[in-house]
Short mmCIF file of C-alpha atoms (C1' of nucleotides) in Angstrom, two decimals:
data_model
loop_
_atom_site.label_atom_id
_atom_site.label_comp_id
_atom_site.label_asym_id
_atom_site.label_seq_id
_atom_site.Cartn_x
_atom_site.Cartn_y
_atom_site.Cartn_z
CA MET A 1 -20.84 138.59 33.85
CA SER A 2 -18.23 137.22 31.66
CA ASP A 3 -19.59 133.80 32.53
CA GLU A 4 -22.45 132.33 30.57
CA ALA A 5 -25.85 133.29 32.19
CA GLY A 6 -26.49 129.89 33.60
CA ALA A 7 -23.17 129.65 35.57
CA ALA A 8 -23.75 133.14 36.89
CA LEU A 9 -25.83 132.04 39.88
CA THR A 10 -23.99 129.10 41.35
CA ARG A 11 -23.17 130.67 44.73
CA ASP A 12 -25.23 130.15 47.78
CA GLY A 13 -28.47 131.72 48.61
CA THR A 14 -31.89 131.33 47.01
CA PHE A 15 -32.34 131.35 43.29
CA SER A 16 -34.64 134.32 43.62
CA ARG A 17 -32.05 136.54 45.30
CA ARG A 18 -29.26 135.47 43.02
CA THR A 19 -31.37 136.22 40.13
CA GLU A 20 -32.16 139.53 41.40
CA VAL A 21 -28.52 140.69 41.55
CA VAL A 22 -27.78 139.09 38.09
CA ILE A 23 -30.59 140.99 36.42
CA ARG A 24 -29.85 144.23 38.21
CA GLU A 25 -26.33 143.92 36.73
CA MET A 26 -27.59 143.19 33.38
CA ILE A 27 -29.85 146.16 33.54
CA LEU A 28 -27.22 148.59 34.83
CA ASP A 29 -24.62 147.07 32.45
CA GLY A 30 -26.78 147.84 29.46
CA THR A 31 -26.96 144.14 28.63
CA ILE A 32 -30.67 144.59 28.68
CA PRO A 33 -31.27 148.13 27.38
CA PRO A 34 -34.12 150.50 28.65
CA GLY A 35 -37.54 149.75 27.01
CA GLU A 36 -36.75 146.06 26.35
CA ARG A 37 -39.10 143.41 27.62
CA LEU A 38 -37.90 140.65 29.81
CA ASN A 39 -39.28 137.38 28.34
CA GLU A 40 -39.83 135.19 31.29
CA VAL A 41 -39.68 131.76 29.76
CA ALA A 42 -36.49 132.75 27.76
CA LEU A 43 -34.74 134.48 30.66
CA ALA A 44 -35.60 131.66 33.07
CA SER A 45 -34.15 129.01 30.84
CA ALA A 46 -31.15 131.20 30.08
CA LEU A 47 -30.50 131.46 33.84
CA GLY A 48 -31.27 127.81 34.31
CA ILE A 49 -34.13 128.30 36.70
CA SER A 50 -37.99 128.33 36.52
CA ARG A 51 -40.26 131.15 36.16
CA GLY A 52 -41.25 131.34 39.80
CA PRO A 53 -38.03 132.72 41.37
CA LEU A 54 -37.48 134.82 38.37
CA ARG A 55 -40.87 136.49 38.80
CA GLU A 56 -40.13 137.17 42.55
CA ALA A 57 -36.79 138.87 41.43
CA ILE A 58 -38.56 140.94 38.89
CA GLN A 59 -41.14 142.15 41.55
CA ARG A 60 -38.35 143.40 43.63
CA LEU A 61 -36.55 145.03 40.88
CA ALA A 62 -39.75 146.85 39.82
CA GLY A 63 -40.03 148.12 43.35
CA GLU A 64 -36.56 149.51 43.05
CA GLY A 65 -37.73 151.43 39.98
CA LEU A 66 -35.52 149.61 37.51
CA LEU A 67 -38.32 147.72 35.83
CA THR A 68 -41.83 148.73 34.82
CA MET A 69 -44.57 146.13 34.99
CA ILE A 70 -47.69 146.15 32.89
CA SER A 71 -50.44 143.63 33.55
CA HIS A 72 -50.50 140.77 31.15
CA ARG A 73 -47.83 142.35 29.17
CA GLY A 74 -44.74 141.67 31.25
CA ALA A 75 -41.81 143.58 32.72
CA PHE A 76 -39.76 146.16 30.85
CA VAL A 77 -36.53 147.85 31.58
CA ARG A 78 -37.59 151.24 32.71
CA THR A 79 -37.45 154.21 30.41
CA PHE A 80 -37.67 157.83 31.77
CA GLU A 81 -39.56 160.90 30.81
CA ALA A 82 -37.80 164.23 31.38
CA ARG A 83 -40.19 164.91 34.24
CA GLU A 84 -39.21 161.61 35.93
CA ILE A 85 -35.51 162.40 35.52
CA ASP A 86 -36.08 165.92 37.03
CA GLU A 87 -37.91 164.17 39.88
CA LEU A 88 -34.97 161.89 40.55
CA TYR A 89 -32.63 164.78 40.77
CA ASP A 90 -34.95 166.28 43.34
CA MET A 91 -34.52 163.05 45.29
CA ARG A 92 -30.76 163.23 45.05
CA CYS A 93 -30.87 166.79 46.27
CA ALA A 94 -32.99 165.88 49.31
CA TYR A 95 -30.82 162.85 50.16
CA GLU A 96 -27.40 164.34 49.67
CA MET A 97 -28.26 167.87 51.17
CA TYR A 98 -29.51 166.23 54.28
CA ALA A 99 -26.53 163.80 54.35
CA ALA A 100 -24.13 166.79 54.16
CA ARG A 101 -25.95 168.20 57.24
CA LEU A 102 -25.54 164.83 59.01
CA ILE A 103 -21.89 164.60 58.14
CA CYS A 104 -21.14 167.98 59.59
CA GLN A 105 -22.70 166.73 62.88
CA ARG A 106 -21.43 163.13 62.96
CA ALA A 107 -18.45 162.32 60.84
CA ASP A 108 -15.18 162.49 62.54
CA ASP A 109 -12.15 164.29 61.10
CA GLU A 110 -10.41 160.98 60.02
CA GLN A 111 -13.29 160.06 57.77
CA LEU A 112 -13.38 163.52 56.24
CA ALA A 113 -9.63 163.41 55.75
CA GLY A 114 -10.18 160.19 53.78
CA LEU A 115 -12.77 161.68 51.63
CA GLU A 116 -10.57 164.70 51.00
CA SER A 117 -7.65 162.43 49.93
CA PHE A 118 -9.97 160.48 47.64
CA VAL A 119 -10.88 163.71 45.81
CA ALA A 120 -7.29 164.70 45.63
CA ASP A 121 -6.16 161.39 44.20
CA THR A 122 -8.95 161.39 41.53
CA GLY A 123 -8.03 164.91 40.74
CA LEU A 124 -4.37 163.85 40.01
CA ALA A 125 -5.51 160.86 37.87
CA MET A 126 -7.86 162.94 35.81
CA ASP A 127 -6.07 164.28 32.85
CA ASP A 128 -7.27 163.28 29.48
CA THR A 129 -10.72 162.07 30.37
CA ASN A 130 -12.54 163.79 27.54
CA GLY A 131 -15.06 165.25 29.89
CA ARG A 132 -15.82 161.91 31.61
CA TYR A 133 -15.33 161.83 35.36
CA PRO A 134 -15.70 158.17 36.54
CA PRO A 135 -14.94 158.98 40.22
CA ASP A 136 -17.99 161.17 40.52
CA ARG A 137 -20.21 158.25 41.38
CA ASP A 138 -17.77 157.03 43.98
CA PHE A 139 -17.42 160.42 45.53
CA HIS A 140 -21.19 160.55 46.12
CA ARG A 141 -21.19 156.94 47.38
CA ARG A 142 -18.42 157.80 49.90
CA LEU A 143 -20.32 161.05 50.87
CA LEU A 144 -23.58 159.10 51.60
CA ALA A 145 -21.60 156.43 53.62
CA LEU A 146 -20.19 159.09 55.91
CA ALA A 147 -23.56 160.22 56.84
CA GLY A 148 -23.98 157.14 59.07
CA ASN A 149 -27.49 156.39 58.06
CA ALA A 150 -27.86 153.00 56.39
CA THR A 151 -31.47 153.65 55.37
CA LEU A 152 -30.65 157.01 53.80
CA GLU A 153 -27.71 155.49 52.05
CA ARG A 154 -29.63 152.60 50.50
CA ALA A 155 -32.34 154.88 49.37
CA ALA A 156 -29.90 157.26 47.85
CA LEU A 157 -28.06 154.51 45.98
CA ASP A 158 -31.24 153.21 44.55
CA THR A 159 -31.86 156.76 43.17
CA GLN A 160 -28.41 156.74 41.84
CA ASP A 161 -28.96 153.55 40.05
CA GLN A 162 -32.16 154.90 38.51
CA ILE A 163 -30.36 158.06 37.36
CA SER A 164 -27.59 155.87 35.91
CA LEU A 165 -30.17 153.83 33.94
CA ALA A 166 -31.84 156.96 32.80
CA ARG A 167 -28.47 158.33 31.44
CA SER A 168 -27.83 155.09 29.77
CA MET A 169 -30.63 155.99 27.37
CA SER A 170 -28.09 158.48 25.65
CA ALA A 171 -24.48 157.71 24.61
CA LYS A 172 -23.59 161.37 25.22
CA ALA A 173 -21.12 161.95 28.05
CA PRO A 174 -21.20 164.85 30.43
CA THR A 175 -18.56 167.54 29.67
CA ARG A 176 -17.94 169.11 33.01
CA ALA A 177 -15.42 166.88 34.59
CA LYS A 178 -13.16 169.62 35.86
CA ALA A 179 -16.05 171.66 37.15
CA ALA A 180 -17.35 168.75 39.05
CA LEU A 181 -14.01 168.06 40.67
CA GLY A 182 -13.77 171.69 41.85
CA GLU A 183 -17.26 171.47 43.32
CA HIS A 184 -16.33 168.30 45.05
CA GLU A 185 -13.33 169.94 46.64
CA ALA A 186 -15.42 172.81 47.80
CA ILE A 187 -17.99 170.53 49.37
CA VAL A 188 -15.28 168.71 51.28
CA ALA A 189 -13.77 171.88 52.46
CA ALA A 190 -17.11 173.03 53.78
CA LEU A 191 -17.57 169.71 55.54
CA ARG A 192 -14.20 169.83 57.13
CA SER A 193 -14.96 173.20 58.47
CA ARG A 194 -18.29 171.87 59.76
CA ASP A 195 -20.06 174.67 57.94
CA ALA A 196 -23.33 172.83 57.37
CA ASP A 197 -25.19 175.50 55.71
CA THR A 198 -22.46 176.14 53.17
CA ALA A 199 -21.95 172.49 52.54
CA VAL A 200 -25.72 171.95 51.97
CA LEU A 201 -25.75 174.81 49.61
CA LEU A 202 -22.73 173.69 47.70
CA VAL A 203 -24.21 170.18 47.42
CA GLN A 204 -27.37 171.71 46.04
CA GLU A 205 -25.61 173.74 43.38
CA HIS A 206 -23.51 170.82 42.42
CA LEU A 207 -26.51 168.72 41.87
CA GLU A 208 -28.28 171.34 39.99
CA HIS A 209 -25.45 171.43 37.54
CA ALA A 210 -25.59 167.67 37.19
CA ARG A 211 -29.22 167.81 36.64
CA ARG A 212 -28.94 170.31 33.86
CA GLY A 213 -26.11 168.31 32.34
CA ALA A 214 -28.13 165.16 32.50
CA LEU A 215 -31.26 166.63 30.98
CA ALA A 216 -29.21 168.17 28.17
CA ALA A 217 -27.22 164.94 27.48
CA LEU A 218 -30.57 163.22 27.02
CA GLY A 219 -31.87 165.78 24.67
CA PHE A 220 -34.46 167.24 27.01
CA THR A 221 -33.96 170.84 26.34
CA ASP A 222 -37.13 172.46 27.62
CA ASP A 223 -38.20 172.81 31.22
CA PRO A 224 -39.33 169.27 32.15
CA ARG A 225 -42.08 170.78 34.30
CA LYS A 226 -43.81 172.16 31.22
CA GLY A 227 -44.11 169.68 28.44
CA ASN A 228 -42.42 166.52 27.27
CA GLU A 229 -40.38 166.01 24.21
CA THR A 230 -38.51 162.86 23.10
CA PRO A 231 -34.94 163.20 21.94
CA MET B 1 -61.54 144.82 55.59
CA SER B 2 -64.90 144.23 57.22
CA ASP B 3 -65.34 141.64 54.63
CA GLU B 4 -63.91 138.16 55.18
CA ALA B 5 -60.53 137.80 53.90
CA GLY B 6 -61.49 135.66 51.01
CA ALA B 7 -64.05 138.29 49.70
CA ALA B 8 -61.56 141.11 50.14
CA LEU B 9 -59.96 140.64 46.71
CA THR B 10 -62.83 140.26 44.24
CA ARG B 11 -62.15 143.46 42.28
CA ASP B 12 -60.30 143.65 39.02
CA GLY B 13 -56.56 143.35 38.58
CA THR B 14 -54.28 140.54 39.20
CA PHE B 15 -54.44 138.42 42.51
CA SER B 16 -50.82 139.44 43.15
CA ARG B 17 -51.53 143.23 43.24
CA ARG B 18 -54.90 142.89 45.06
CA THR B 19 -53.20 140.69 47.65
CA GLU B 20 -50.45 143.26 48.10
CA VAL B 21 -52.95 146.05 49.00
CA VAL B 22 -54.84 143.74 51.41
CA ILE B 23 -51.73 142.66 53.26
CA ARG B 24 -50.52 146.23 53.39
CA GLU B 25 -53.77 147.24 55.13
CA MET B 26 -53.60 144.39 57.45
CA ILE B 27 -50.08 145.28 58.40
CA LEU B 28 -50.92 149.02 58.95
CA ASP B 29 -54.21 148.12 60.60
CA GLY B 30 -52.50 146.05 63.19
CA THR B 31 -54.36 143.03 62.07
CA ILE B 32 -50.98 141.44 61.71
CA PRO B 33 -48.82 142.86 64.45
CA PRO B 34 -45.10 143.61 64.15
CA GLY B 35 -42.96 140.53 64.58
CA GLU B 36 -45.62 138.10 63.43
CA ARG B 37 -44.76 135.64 60.65
CA LEU B 38 -46.81 135.27 57.49
CA ASN B 39 -47.62 131.69 57.17
CA GLU B 40 -47.79 131.32 53.43
CA VAL B 41 -50.13 128.40 53.16
CA ALA B 42 -52.54 129.61 55.81
CA LEU B 43 -52.64 133.18 54.47
CA ALA B 44 -53.04 132.02 50.90
CA SER B 45 -55.93 129.73 51.70
CA ALA B 46 -57.48 132.51 53.85
CA LEU B 47 -57.37 134.85 50.89
CA GLY B 48 -58.61 132.05 48.57
CA ILE B 49 -55.42 132.11 46.30
CA SER B 50 -52.33 129.94 45.89
CA ARG B 51 -48.86 130.64 47.26
CA GLY B 52 -47.42 131.99 43.96
CA PRO B 53 -49.22 135.39 43.74
CA LEU B 54 -49.03 135.64 47.65
CA ARG B 55 -45.20 135.33 47.51
CA GLU B 56 -45.03 138.03 44.83
CA ALA B 57 -46.96 140.38 46.96
CA ILE B 58 -44.68 139.55 49.85
CA GLN B 59 -41.67 140.48 47.84
CA ARG B 60 -42.96 143.87 47.08
CA LEU B 61 -44.06 144.60 50.56
CA ALA B 62 -40.59 143.54 51.71
CA GLY B 63 -39.11 146.06 49.24
CA GLU B 64 -41.29 148.79 50.86
CA GLY B 65 -39.79 147.98 54.29
CA LEU B 66 -42.98 146.62 55.87
CA LEU B 67 -41.95 142.97 55.91
CA THR B 68 -38.53 141.40 56.76
CA MET B 69 -37.63 138.28 54.89
CA ILE B 70 -35.39 135.59 56.28
CA SER B 71 -34.25 132.83 54.02
CA HIS B 72 -36.05 129.43 54.68
CA ARG B 73 -37.98 131.02 57.75
CA GLY B 74 -40.36 133.28 56.07
CA ALA B 75 -41.67 136.79 56.03
CA PHE B 76 -42.23 138.73 59.23
CA VAL B 77 -44.01 141.99 59.78
CA ARG B 78 -41.08 144.33 60.45
CA THR B 79 -40.07 145.32 63.91
CA PHE B 80 -37.80 148.30 64.39
CA GLU B 81 -34.78 149.07 66.47
CA ALA B 82 -34.26 152.50 67.98
CA ARG B 83 -31.59 153.11 65.51
CA GLU B 84 -33.78 152.30 62.50
CA ILE B 85 -36.56 154.64 63.82
CA ASP B 86 -33.97 157.44 64.05
CA GLU B 87 -32.97 156.71 60.60
CA LEU B 88 -36.46 156.84 59.30
CA TYR B 89 -37.00 160.22 60.89
CA ASP B 90 -33.83 161.46 59.13
CA MET B 91 -35.55 160.29 55.88
CA ARG B 92 -38.61 162.21 56.77
CA CYS B 93 -36.41 165.24 57.45
CA ALA B 94 -34.67 164.91 54.13
CA TYR B 95 -37.93 164.46 52.26
CA GLU B 96 -40.08 167.23 53.96
CA MET B 97 -37.36 169.82 54.26
CA TYR B 98 -36.80 169.54 50.46
CA ALA B 99 -40.45 169.46 49.84
CA ALA B 100 -40.84 172.69 51.78
CA ARG B 101 -38.25 174.18 49.49
CA LEU B 102 -39.97 173.03 46.40
CA ILE B 103 -43.34 174.27 47.60
CA CYS B 104 -41.95 177.87 48.12
CA GLN B 105 -40.79 177.71 44.48
CA ARG B 106 -43.80 175.94 42.90
CA ALA B 107 -46.97 175.88 44.74
CA ASP B 108 -49.52 178.58 43.86
CA ASP B 109 -51.22 180.72 46.54
CA GLU B 110 -54.54 179.00 45.95
CA GLN B 111 -52.87 175.61 47.00
CA LEU B 112 -51.20 177.17 50.06
CA ALA B 113 -54.56 178.76 51.05
CA GLY B 114 -56.00 175.32 50.90
CA LEU B 115 -53.37 173.93 53.23
CA GLU B 116 -53.85 176.95 55.52
CA SER B 117 -57.61 176.35 55.90
CA PHE B 118 -57.04 172.67 56.48
CA VAL B 119 -54.80 173.66 59.37
CA ALA B 120 -57.35 176.05 60.71
CA ASP B 121 -60.28 173.61 60.45
CA THR B 122 -58.43 170.79 62.23
CA GLY B 123 -57.35 173.33 64.86
CA LEU B 124 -61.01 174.09 65.55
CA ALA B 125 -61.99 170.58 65.71
CA MET B 126 -59.28 169.67 68.19
CA ASP B 127 -60.48 170.17 71.69
CA ASP B 128 -60.46 167.15 73.85
CA THR B 129 -58.28 164.76 71.94
CA ASN B 130 -56.14 163.78 74.95
CA GLY B 131 -52.95 164.51 73.23
CA ARG B 132 -53.78 162.61 70.03
CA TYR B 133 -53.71 164.68 66.97
CA PRO B 134 -55.09 162.51 64.05
CA PRO B 135 -54.80 165.22 61.27
CA ASP B 136 -51.05 165.37 61.70
CA ARG B 137 -50.66 162.59 59.18
CA ASP B 138 -52.90 164.31 56.76
CA PHE B 139 -51.18 167.63 57.05
CA HIS B 140 -47.94 165.94 56.09
CA ARG B 141 -49.56 164.14 53.17
CA ARG B 142 -50.87 167.41 51.84
CA LEU B 143 -47.64 169.15 52.28
CA LEU B 144 -45.93 166.49 50.25
CA ALA B 145 -48.55 166.66 47.57
CA LEU B 146 -48.01 170.37 47.11
CA ALA B 147 -44.35 169.79 46.31
CA GLY B 148 -45.29 168.66 42.85
CA ASN B 149 -43.01 165.64 42.71
CA ALA B 150 -44.67 162.30 42.50
CA THR B 151 -41.54 160.28 43.04
CA LEU B 152 -40.71 162.22 46.29
CA GLU B 153 -44.27 161.98 47.39
CA ARG B 154 -44.42 158.26 47.13
CA ALA B 155 -41.03 157.69 48.84
CA ALA B 156 -42.01 160.05 51.72
CA LEU B 157 -45.45 158.21 52.05
CA ASP B 158 -43.60 154.86 52.25
CA THR B 159 -41.36 156.25 54.96
CA GLN B 160 -44.51 157.53 56.78
CA ASP B 161 -46.02 154.10 56.59
CA GLN B 162 -42.90 152.53 58.05
CA ILE B 163 -42.87 155.09 60.92
CA SER B 164 -46.55 154.49 61.42
CA LEU B 165 -45.84 150.69 61.70
CA ALA B 166 -43.03 151.26 64.10
CA ARG B 167 -45.26 153.46 66.33
CA SER B 168 -47.72 150.67 66.40
CA MET B 169 -45.29 148.68 68.42
CA SER B 170 -46.36 150.86 71.34
CA ALA B 171 -49.80 151.76 72.49
CA LYS B 172 -48.62 155.08 74.07
CA ALA B 173 -49.88 158.08 72.22
CA PRO B 174 -48.01 161.35 71.66
CA THR B 175 -48.92 164.17 74.03
CA ARG B 176 -47.97 167.17 72.04
CA ALA B 177 -51.08 167.83 69.83
CA LYS B 178 -51.35 171.40 70.56
CA ALA B 179 -47.59 172.01 69.94
CA ALA B 180 -47.79 170.12 66.69
CA LEU B 181 -50.78 172.32 65.60
CA GLY B 182 -48.94 175.51 66.40
CA GLU B 183 -45.89 174.19 64.42
CA HIS B 184 -48.01 173.31 61.43
CA GLU B 185 -49.35 176.88 61.50
CA ALA B 186 -45.99 178.40 61.56
CA ILE B 187 -44.79 176.25 58.70
CA VAL B 188 -47.81 177.18 56.56
CA ALA B 189 -47.08 180.85 57.38
CA ALA B 190 -43.50 180.59 56.23
CA LEU B 191 -44.56 178.81 53.03
CA ARG B 192 -47.16 181.45 52.29
CA SER B 193 -44.56 184.22 52.53
CA ARG B 194 -42.26 182.06 50.39
CA ASP B 195 -39.57 182.13 53.03
CA ALA B 196 -37.88 178.91 52.07
CA ASP B 197 -35.13 179.03 54.67
CA THR B 198 -37.48 179.56 57.44
CA ALA B 199 -39.99 176.97 56.33
CA VAL B 200 -37.16 174.40 55.97
CA LEU B 201 -35.94 175.26 59.48
CA LEU B 202 -39.38 175.08 60.98
CA VAL B 203 -40.07 171.68 59.34
CA GLN B 204 -36.84 170.38 60.69
CA GLU B 205 -37.57 171.50 64.10
CA HIS B 206 -41.07 170.10 63.85
CA LEU B 207 -39.73 166.74 62.89
CA GLU B 208 -37.15 166.72 65.54
CA HIS B 209 -39.85 167.04 68.00
CA ALA B 210 -41.81 164.35 66.47
CA ARG B 211 -38.64 162.11 66.45
CA ARG B 212 -38.12 162.62 70.10
CA GLY B 213 -41.76 162.10 71.01
CA ALA B 214 -41.85 158.82 68.94
CA LEU B 215 -38.65 157.47 70.47
CA ALA B 216 -39.87 158.26 73.98
CA ALA B 217 -43.35 156.80 73.32
CA LEU B 218 -41.64 153.53 72.21
CA GLY B 219 -39.51 153.49 75.43
CA PHE B 220 -36.21 154.25 73.68
CA THR B 221 -34.76 156.69 76.13
CA ASP B 222 -31.16 156.66 75.24
CA ASP B 223 -29.48 158.20 72.23
CA PRO B 224 -30.27 155.62 69.55
CA ARG B 225 -26.80 156.21 67.98
CA LYS B 226 -25.07 154.81 70.99
CA GLY B 227 -26.61 151.48 72.22
CA ASN B 228 -29.93 149.69 71.98
CA GLU B 229 -32.34 148.77 74.54
CA THR B 230 -35.69 147.25 74.26
CA PRO B 231 -38.78 148.67 76.06
"C1'" DG C 1 -35.52 116.14 86.57
"C1'" DG C 2 -32.60 118.33 83.13
"C1'" DC C 3 -30.15 118.11 78.81
"C1'" DA C 4 -28.47 116.55 74.38
"C1'" DT C 5 -29.93 113.83 70.37
"C1'" DT C 6 -32.98 111.94 67.23
"C1'" DT C 7 -37.07 112.04 64.58
"C1'" DA C 8 -41.09 113.83 62.44
"C1'" DA C 9 -44.11 117.57 61.31
"C1'" DA C 10 -44.55 122.04 59.23
"C1'" DC C 11 -42.99 125.31 56.18
"C1'" DT C 12 -40.43 127.73 52.47
"C1'" DG C 13 -38.13 127.29 47.88
"C1'" DT C 14 -38.75 125.52 43.40
"C1'" DT C 15 -40.76 123.30 39.65
"C1'" DG C 16 -43.68 122.04 35.58
"C1'" DA C 17 -48.24 122.37 33.76
"C1'" DC C 18 -52.82 124.71 32.93
"C1'" DA C 19 -55.72 128.85 31.93
"C1'" DG C 20 -56.78 133.34 30.32
"C1'" DT C 21 -55.06 137.53 28.03
"C1'" DT C 22 -52.55 140.01 24.50
"C1'" DG C 23 -50.85 141.20 20.04
"C1'" DA C 24 -50.10 140.07 15.27
"C1'" DC C 25 -51.44 137.91 11.11
"C1'" DA C 26 -54.36 136.34 7.60
"C1'" DG C 27 -58.59 136.60 5.37
"C1'" DC C 28 -62.71 139.03 4.01
"C1'" DG C 29 -65.39 142.96 2.45
"C1'" DA C 30 -65.99 147.66 1.02
"C1'" DT D 1 -55.91 149.75 -1.07
"C1'" DC D 2 -57.78 150.33 3.31
"C1'" DG D 3 -60.21 148.83 7.28
"C1'" DC D 4 -62.54 145.30 10.06
"C1'" DT D 5 -62.88 140.69 11.93
"C1'" DG D 6 -61.63 136.19 13.26
"C1'" DT D 7 -58.10 133.11 14.38
"C1'" DC D 8 -53.73 131.64 16.38
"C1'" DA D 9 -49.31 131.70 18.50
"C1'" DA D 10 -46.70 133.59 22.38
"C1'" DC D 11 -46.73 134.97 26.79
"C1'" DT D 12 -48.08 136.11 31.50
"C1'" DG D 13 -51.00 134.82 35.70
"C1'" DT D 14 -52.09 131.08 38.44
"C1'" DC D 15 -52.16 126.51 40.49
"C1'" DA D 16 -50.89 122.11 42.73
"C1'" DA D 17 -47.25 119.08 43.77
"C1'" DC D 18 -42.14 117.95 44.96
"C1'" DA D 19 -37.76 118.78 47.49
"C1'" DG D 20 -34.91 120.67 50.95
"C1'" DT D 21 -34.68 123.25 55.20
"C1'" DT D 22 -36.13 124.57 59.70
"C1'" DT D 23 -38.56 124.09 63.93
"C1'" DA D 24 -40.54 121.60 67.52
"C1'" DA D 25 -41.66 117.60 69.68
"C1'" DA D 26 -40.28 113.19 71.36
"C1'" DT D 27 -36.83 110.05 72.93
"C1'" DG D 28 -32.90 108.60 75.27
"C1'" DC D 29 -29.18 109.41 78.54
"C1'" DC D 30 -26.98 111.39 82.53
#
DNA sequence: GGCATTTAAACTGTTGACAGTTGACAGCGA
DNA sequence: TCGCTGTCAACTGTCAACAGTTTAAATGCC
């Protein structure tokens, strides 16, 4: 990333796959902001490859929901309507609520202890974060990993990436760091006592809070299921 | 589909997109069975196009989980281990359990009445189906549509397609048609009375039955979370 | 005859060039 | 000045050919 673009894909593998990860990083970095078009000839020459493998990488990223493709007009970094963000949070709910259920069945105590100490450590480190809470993402990643379902984990991480991209449309940060930490602690406690119903409920409530925070930060004040308004 | 391959993509749109739907149909049809390789030059010439747009279609289908790509070896119609099928049923559970919850909140009585009459009609039509129950797929499609979340619906349908492909690895049909019908009726009843918790539970049980039936039909007898065995 | 090694065919990954489309700009007319 | 039209540059969609890898046959050796 700090390298020049052309040198960024000198490792092994096909150009197509390396290009995919480079562009994904550029999108999630903000190097290419939402709404911006990917000029194929410019991007290909910047990456030192031809348009063929670049286009293949673009197809895959579009399938992941990070790019929007319009016929004869090109690929654009995806932008999100309020409705779409709301739907993505539904997805997160579906994934993580079920993951919590799986964890109660499958995860061993050692794994849960690891998650618990992670929450404790990040709680100590969090003092003057001005409402930001960077470990939140990692907490959810670890949670999903403990469910022991690689398919579910990947799908959920893709959804996380889309939400992350959507949030990058606004510079406003969430302001509920301490609340989020407390909710994480409560979720872990429920998991440790293998209380699936409580864990699922706590995950749902936690994500509902996150949903409202995200929609507010992006300036979507109304109910996204009614009408749309741009910030 | 009944046309020759070359004439199958004469409608409007780009070659790449038309090729994508043609190949998806060929995979789900069984025209190209699981495990078979897609020979790019042969397939491209059969479709009357060049390898470029074909490869782009392949990338997208791989992203959907219908193809497996191996570097320098090509794209293969996906095959599934017991573990992967088990994971896919987890996904279905996550999607449809949450969909049931959303339906209880959002769907209006008219929509639920439509679903109810669909179940009633297919129940009457089902007499001598020898254990097969074709409307099952449509029931779940309708259920997902009523959740009012296009993102969730598409993801769930993709998972359905993957499961359908996995089941095509075996000719054995499920033998629980009447049980499935009864479970559908119970689910609809819970939805109509807006009893979210019951609906979610019934969906989960229904899908657990389907999971066991699928794994048994495919010859996976052991717990897929332990070891693997091929039928 | 069976097995390792070599060789050639087949196929994928990549490239550069061509063709059709889109969007913008200049020019014309009201 | 505003709107319409025709033209043009830029870009995407597509193609055919080249290069490197894999697979399979063919050869040689034990």
